PDB file of N, CA and C in Angstrom:
ATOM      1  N   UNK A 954      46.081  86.838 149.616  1.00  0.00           N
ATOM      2  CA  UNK A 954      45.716  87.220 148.249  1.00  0.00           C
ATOM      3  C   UNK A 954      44.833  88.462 148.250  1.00  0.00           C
ATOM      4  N   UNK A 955      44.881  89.464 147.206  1.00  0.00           N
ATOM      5  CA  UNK A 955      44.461  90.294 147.292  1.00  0.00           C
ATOM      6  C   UNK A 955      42.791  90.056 146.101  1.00  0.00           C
ATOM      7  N   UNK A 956      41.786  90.621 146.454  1.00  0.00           N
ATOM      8  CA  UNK A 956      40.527  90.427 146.121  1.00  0.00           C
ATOM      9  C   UNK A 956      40.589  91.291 144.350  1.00  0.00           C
ATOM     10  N   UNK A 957      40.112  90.795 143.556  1.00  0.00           N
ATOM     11  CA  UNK A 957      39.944  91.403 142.548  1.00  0.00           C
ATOM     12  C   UNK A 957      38.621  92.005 142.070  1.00  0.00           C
ATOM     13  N   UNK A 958      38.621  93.121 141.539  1.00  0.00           N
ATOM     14  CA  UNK A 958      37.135  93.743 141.119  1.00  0.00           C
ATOM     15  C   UNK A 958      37.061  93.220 139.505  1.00  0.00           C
ATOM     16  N   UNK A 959      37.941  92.858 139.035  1.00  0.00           N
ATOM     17  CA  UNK A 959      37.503  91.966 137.735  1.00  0.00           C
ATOM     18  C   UNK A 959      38.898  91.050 137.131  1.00  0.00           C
ATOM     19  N   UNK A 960      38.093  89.790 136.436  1.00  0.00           N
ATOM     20  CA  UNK A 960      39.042  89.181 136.056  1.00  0.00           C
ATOM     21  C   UNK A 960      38.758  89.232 134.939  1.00  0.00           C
ATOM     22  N   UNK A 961      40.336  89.085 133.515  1.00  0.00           N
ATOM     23  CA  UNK A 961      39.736  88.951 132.404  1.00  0.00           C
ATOM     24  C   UNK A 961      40.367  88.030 131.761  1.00  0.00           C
ATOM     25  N   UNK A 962      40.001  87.248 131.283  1.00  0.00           N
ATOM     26  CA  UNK A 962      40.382  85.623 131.041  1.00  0.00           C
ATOM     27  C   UNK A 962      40.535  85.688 129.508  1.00  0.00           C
ATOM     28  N   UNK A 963      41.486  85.604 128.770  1.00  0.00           N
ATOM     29  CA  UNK A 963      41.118  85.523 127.498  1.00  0.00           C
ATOM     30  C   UNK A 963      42.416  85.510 126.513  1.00  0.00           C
ATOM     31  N   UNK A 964      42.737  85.782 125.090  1.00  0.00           N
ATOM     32  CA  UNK A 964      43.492  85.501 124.488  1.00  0.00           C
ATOM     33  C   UNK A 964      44.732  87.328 124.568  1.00  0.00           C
ATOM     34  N   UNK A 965      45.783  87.085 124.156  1.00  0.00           N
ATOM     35  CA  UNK A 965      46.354  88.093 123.496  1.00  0.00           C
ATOM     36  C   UNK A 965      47.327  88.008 122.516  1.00  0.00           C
ATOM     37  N   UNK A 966      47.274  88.766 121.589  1.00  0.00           N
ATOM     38  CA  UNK A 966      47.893  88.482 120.417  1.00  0.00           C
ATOM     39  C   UNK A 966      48.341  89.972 119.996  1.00  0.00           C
ATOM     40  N   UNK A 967      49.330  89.623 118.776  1.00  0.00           N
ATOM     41  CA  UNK A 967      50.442  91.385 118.284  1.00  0.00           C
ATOM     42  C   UNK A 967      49.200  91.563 117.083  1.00  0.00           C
ATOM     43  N   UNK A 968      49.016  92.670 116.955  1.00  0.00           N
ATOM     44  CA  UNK A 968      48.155  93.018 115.584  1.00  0.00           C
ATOM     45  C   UNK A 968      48.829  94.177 114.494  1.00  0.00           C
ATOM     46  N   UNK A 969      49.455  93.761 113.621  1.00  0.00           N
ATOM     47  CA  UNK A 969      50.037  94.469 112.700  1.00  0.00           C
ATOM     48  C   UNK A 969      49.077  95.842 111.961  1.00  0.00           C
ATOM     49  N   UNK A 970      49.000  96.546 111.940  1.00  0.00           N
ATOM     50  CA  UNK A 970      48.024  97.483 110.992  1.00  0.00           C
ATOM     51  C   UNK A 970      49.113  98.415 110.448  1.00  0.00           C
ATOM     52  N   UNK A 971      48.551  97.963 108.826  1.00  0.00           N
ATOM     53  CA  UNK A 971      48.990  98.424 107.998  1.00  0.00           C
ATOM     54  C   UNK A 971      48.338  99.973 107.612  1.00  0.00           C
ATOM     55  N   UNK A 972      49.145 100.852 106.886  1.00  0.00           N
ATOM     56  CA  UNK A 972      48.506 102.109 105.981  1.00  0.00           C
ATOM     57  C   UNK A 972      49.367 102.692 104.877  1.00  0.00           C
ATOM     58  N   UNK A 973      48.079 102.850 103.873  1.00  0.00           N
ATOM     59  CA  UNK A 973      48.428 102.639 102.640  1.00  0.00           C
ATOM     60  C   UNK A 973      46.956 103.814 102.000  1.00  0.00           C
ATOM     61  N   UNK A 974      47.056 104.382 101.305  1.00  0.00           N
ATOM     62  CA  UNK A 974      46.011 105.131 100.874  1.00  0.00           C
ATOM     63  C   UNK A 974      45.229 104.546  99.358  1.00  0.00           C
ATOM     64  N   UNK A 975      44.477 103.919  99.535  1.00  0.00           N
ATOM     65  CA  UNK A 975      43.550 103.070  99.239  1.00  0.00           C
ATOM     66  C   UNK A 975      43.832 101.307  98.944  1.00  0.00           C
ATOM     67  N   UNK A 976      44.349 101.162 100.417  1.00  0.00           N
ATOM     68  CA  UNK A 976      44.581  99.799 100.516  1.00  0.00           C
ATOM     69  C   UNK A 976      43.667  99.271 100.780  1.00  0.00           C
ATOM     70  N   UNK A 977      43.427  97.581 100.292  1.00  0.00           N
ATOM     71  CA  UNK A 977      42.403  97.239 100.426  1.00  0.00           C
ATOM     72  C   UNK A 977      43.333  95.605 100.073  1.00  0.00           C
ATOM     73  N   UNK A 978      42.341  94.627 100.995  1.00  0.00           N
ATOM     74  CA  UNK A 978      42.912  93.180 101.095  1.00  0.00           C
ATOM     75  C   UNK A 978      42.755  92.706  99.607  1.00  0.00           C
ATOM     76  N   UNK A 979      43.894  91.776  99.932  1.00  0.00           N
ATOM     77  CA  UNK A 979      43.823  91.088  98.499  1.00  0.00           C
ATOM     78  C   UNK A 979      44.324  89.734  98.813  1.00  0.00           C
ATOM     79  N   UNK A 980      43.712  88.457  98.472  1.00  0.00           N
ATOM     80  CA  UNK A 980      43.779  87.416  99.109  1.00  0.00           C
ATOM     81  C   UNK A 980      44.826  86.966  97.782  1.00  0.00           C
ATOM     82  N   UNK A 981      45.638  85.437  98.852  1.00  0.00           N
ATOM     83  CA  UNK A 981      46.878  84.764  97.602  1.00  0.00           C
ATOM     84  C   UNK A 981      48.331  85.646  97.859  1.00  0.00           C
ATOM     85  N   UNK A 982      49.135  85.873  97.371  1.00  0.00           N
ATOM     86  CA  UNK A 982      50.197  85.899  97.207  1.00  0.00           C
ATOM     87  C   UNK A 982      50.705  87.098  96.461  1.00  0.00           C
ATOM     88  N   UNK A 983      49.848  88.031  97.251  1.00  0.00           N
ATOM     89  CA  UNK A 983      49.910  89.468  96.392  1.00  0.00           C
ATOM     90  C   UNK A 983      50.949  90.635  97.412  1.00  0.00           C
ATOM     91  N   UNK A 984      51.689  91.104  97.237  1.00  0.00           N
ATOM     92  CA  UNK A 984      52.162  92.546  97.498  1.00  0.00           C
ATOM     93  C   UNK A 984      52.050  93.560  97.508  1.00  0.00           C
ATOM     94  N   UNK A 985      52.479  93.970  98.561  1.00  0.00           N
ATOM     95  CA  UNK A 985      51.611  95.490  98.322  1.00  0.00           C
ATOM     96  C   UNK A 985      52.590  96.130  99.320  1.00  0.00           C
ATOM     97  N   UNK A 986      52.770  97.677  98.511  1.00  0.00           N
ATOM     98  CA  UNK A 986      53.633  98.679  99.665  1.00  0.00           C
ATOM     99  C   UNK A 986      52.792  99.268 100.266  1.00  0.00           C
ATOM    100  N   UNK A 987      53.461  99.790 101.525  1.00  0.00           N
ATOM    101  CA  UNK A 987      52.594 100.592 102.651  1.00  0.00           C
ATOM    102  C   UNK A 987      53.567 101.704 102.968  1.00  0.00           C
ATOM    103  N   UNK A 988      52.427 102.617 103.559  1.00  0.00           N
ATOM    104  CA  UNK A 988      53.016 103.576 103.622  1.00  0.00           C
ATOM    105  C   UNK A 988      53.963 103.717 105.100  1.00  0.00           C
ATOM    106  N   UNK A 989      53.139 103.296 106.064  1.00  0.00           N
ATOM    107  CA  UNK A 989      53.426 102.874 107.440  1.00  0.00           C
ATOM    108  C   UNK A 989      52.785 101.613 107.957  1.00  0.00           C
ATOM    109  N   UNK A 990      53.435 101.045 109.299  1.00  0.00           N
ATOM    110  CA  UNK A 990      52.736  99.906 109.531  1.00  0.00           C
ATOM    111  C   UNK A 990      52.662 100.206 111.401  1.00  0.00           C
ATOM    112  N   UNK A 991      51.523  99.970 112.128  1.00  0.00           N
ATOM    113  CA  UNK A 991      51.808  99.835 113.547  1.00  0.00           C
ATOM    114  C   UNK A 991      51.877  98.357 114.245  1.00  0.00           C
ATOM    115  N   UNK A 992      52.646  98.216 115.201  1.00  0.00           N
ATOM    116  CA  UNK A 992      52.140  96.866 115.990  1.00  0.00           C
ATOM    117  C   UNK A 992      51.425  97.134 117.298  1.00  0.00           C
ATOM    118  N   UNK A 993      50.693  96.280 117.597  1.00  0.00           N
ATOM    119  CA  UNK A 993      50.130  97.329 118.470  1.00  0.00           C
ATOM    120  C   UNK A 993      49.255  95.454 119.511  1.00  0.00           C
ATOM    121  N   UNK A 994      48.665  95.888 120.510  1.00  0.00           N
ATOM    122  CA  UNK A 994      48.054  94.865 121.136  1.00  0.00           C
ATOM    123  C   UNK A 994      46.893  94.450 120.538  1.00  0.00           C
ATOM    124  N   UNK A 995      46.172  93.205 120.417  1.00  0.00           N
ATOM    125  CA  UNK A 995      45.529  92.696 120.080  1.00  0.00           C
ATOM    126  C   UNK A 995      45.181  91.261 120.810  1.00  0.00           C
ATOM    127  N   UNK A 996      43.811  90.711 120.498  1.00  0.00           N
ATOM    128  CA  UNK A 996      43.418  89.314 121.342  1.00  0.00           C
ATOM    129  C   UNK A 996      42.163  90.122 122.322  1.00  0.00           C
ATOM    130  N   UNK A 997      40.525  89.563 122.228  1.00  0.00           N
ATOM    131  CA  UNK A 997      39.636  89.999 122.928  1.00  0.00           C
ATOM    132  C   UNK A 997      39.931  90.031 124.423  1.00  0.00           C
ATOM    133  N   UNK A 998      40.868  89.321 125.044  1.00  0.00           N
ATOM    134  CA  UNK A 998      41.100  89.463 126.700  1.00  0.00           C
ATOM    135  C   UNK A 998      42.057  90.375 127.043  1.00  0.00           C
ATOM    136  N   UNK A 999      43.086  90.931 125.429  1.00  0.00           N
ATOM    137  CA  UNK A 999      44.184  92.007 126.121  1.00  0.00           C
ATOM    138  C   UNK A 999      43.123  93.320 125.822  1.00  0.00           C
ATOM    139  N   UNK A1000      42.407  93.564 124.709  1.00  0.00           N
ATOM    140  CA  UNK A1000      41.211  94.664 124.712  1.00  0.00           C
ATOM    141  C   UNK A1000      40.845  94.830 125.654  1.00  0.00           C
ATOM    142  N   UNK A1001      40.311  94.096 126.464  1.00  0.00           N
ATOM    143  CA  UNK A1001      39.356  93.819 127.418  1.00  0.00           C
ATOM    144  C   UNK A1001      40.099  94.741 128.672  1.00  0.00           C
ATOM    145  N   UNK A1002      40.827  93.897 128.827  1.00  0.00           N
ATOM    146  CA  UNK A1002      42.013  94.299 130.227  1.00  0.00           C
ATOM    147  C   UNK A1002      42.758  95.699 129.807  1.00  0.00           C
ATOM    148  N   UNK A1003      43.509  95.551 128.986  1.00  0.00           N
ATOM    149  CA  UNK A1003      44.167  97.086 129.090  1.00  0.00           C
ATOM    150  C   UNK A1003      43.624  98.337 129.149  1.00  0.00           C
ATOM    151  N   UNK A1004      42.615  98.502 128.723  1.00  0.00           N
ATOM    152  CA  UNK A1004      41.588  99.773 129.414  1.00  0.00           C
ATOM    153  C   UNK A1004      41.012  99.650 130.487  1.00  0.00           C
ATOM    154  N   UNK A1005      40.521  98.485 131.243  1.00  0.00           N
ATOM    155  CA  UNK A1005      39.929  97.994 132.528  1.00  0.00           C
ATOM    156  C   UNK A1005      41.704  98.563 133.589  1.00  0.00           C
ATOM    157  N   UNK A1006      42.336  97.748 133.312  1.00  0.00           N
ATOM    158  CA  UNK A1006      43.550  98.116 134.251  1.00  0.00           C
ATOM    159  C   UNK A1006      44.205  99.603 134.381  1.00  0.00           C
ATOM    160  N   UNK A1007      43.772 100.455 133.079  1.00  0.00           N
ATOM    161  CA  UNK A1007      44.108 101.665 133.036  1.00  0.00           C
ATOM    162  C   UNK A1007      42.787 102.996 134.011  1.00  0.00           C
ATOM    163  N   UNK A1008      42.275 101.920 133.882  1.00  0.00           N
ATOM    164  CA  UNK A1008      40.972 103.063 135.240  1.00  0.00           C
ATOM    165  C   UNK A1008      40.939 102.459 136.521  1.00  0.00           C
ATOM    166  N   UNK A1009      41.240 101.087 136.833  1.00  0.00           N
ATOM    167  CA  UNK A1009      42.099 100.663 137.903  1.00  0.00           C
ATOM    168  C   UNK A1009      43.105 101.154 138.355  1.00  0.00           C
ATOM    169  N   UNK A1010      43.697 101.632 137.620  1.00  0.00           N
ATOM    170  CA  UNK A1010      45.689 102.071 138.297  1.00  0.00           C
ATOM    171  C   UNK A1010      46.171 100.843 138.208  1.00  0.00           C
ATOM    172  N   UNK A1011      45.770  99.500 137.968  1.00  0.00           N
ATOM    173  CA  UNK A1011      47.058  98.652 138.331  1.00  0.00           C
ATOM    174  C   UNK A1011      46.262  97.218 137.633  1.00  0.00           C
ATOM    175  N   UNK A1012      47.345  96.296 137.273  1.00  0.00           N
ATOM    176  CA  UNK A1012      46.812  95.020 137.145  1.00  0.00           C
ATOM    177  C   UNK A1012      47.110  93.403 138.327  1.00  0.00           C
ATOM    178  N   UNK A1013      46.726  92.573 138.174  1.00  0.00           N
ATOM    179  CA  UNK A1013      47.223  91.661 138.837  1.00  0.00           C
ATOM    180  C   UNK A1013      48.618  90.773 137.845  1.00  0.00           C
ATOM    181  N   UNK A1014      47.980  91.163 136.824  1.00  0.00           N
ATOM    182  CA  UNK A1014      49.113  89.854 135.728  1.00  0.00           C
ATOM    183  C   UNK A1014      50.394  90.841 135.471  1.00  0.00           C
ATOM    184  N   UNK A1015      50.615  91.642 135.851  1.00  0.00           N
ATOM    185  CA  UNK A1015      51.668  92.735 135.343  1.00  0.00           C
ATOM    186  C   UNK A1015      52.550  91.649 136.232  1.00  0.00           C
ATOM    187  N   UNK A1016      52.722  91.804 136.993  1.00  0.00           N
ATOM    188  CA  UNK A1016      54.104  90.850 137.577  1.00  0.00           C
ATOM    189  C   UNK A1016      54.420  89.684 137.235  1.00  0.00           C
ATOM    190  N   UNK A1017      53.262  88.754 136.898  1.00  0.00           N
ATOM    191  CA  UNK A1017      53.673  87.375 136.027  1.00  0.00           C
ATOM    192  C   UNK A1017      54.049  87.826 134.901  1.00  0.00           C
ATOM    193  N   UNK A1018      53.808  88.986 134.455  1.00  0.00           N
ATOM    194  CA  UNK A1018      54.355  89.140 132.665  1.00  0.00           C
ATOM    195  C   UNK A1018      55.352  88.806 132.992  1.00  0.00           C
ATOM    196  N   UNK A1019      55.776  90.138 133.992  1.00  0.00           N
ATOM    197  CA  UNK A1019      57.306  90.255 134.108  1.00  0.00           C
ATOM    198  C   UNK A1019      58.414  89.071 134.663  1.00  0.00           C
ATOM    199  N   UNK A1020      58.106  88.436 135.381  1.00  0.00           N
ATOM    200  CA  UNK A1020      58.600  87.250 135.886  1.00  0.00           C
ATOM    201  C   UNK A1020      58.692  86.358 134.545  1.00  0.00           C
ATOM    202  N   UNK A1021      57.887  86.325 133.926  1.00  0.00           N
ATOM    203  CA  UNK A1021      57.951  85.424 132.491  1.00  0.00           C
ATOM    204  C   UNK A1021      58.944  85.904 131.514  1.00  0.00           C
ATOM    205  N   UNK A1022      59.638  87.345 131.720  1.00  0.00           N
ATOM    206  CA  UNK A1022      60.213  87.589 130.398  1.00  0.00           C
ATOM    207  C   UNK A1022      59.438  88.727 129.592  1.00  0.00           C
ATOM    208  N   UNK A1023      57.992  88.957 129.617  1.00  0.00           N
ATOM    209  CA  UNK A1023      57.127  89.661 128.836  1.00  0.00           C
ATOM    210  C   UNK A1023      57.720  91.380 129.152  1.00  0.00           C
ATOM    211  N   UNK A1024      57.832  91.747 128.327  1.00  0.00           N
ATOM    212  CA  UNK A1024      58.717  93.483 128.077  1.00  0.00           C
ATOM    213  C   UNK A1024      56.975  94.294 128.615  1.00  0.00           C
ATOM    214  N   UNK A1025      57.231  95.380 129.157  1.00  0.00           N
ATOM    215  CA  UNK A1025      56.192  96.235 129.061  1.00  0.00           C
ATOM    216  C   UNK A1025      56.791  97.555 128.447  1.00  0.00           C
ATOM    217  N   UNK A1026      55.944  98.044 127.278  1.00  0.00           N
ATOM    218  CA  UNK A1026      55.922  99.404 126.357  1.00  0.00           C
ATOM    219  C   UNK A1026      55.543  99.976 127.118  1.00  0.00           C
TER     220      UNK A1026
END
């Protein structure tokens, strides 16, 4: 096994962000057009890690993604 200089344990989730020029939440069952929308990473342990692994050069979980099915962008 190879030694790690950090582990990051935690959630990850898709985070939709919307844009709209003066959008603003509106709770209930309301609609609203946008102008654009991004998906993008989200979850405090994928934050965490994807800039940590990007000044690393490399991760350890990149190959279980992949073995699992998980796509890399």
């Amino acid at each position: 096994p190879t030694a790690l200089d950090l582990l990051v344990l935690g959630d990850i989730n898709p985070d939709l962000i919307l844009h709209a020029p003066g959008l603003t939440p509106a709770f209930g069952q309301v609609e609203t057009r946008v102008d654009d929308a991004e998906l993008t990473i989200g979850g405090s342990g994928a934050i965490m890690a994807c800039p940590a692994a990007r000044l690393a050069g490399g991760t350890a979980a990149q190959p279980t993604l992949e073995e699992a099915g998980v796509a890399r962008g």
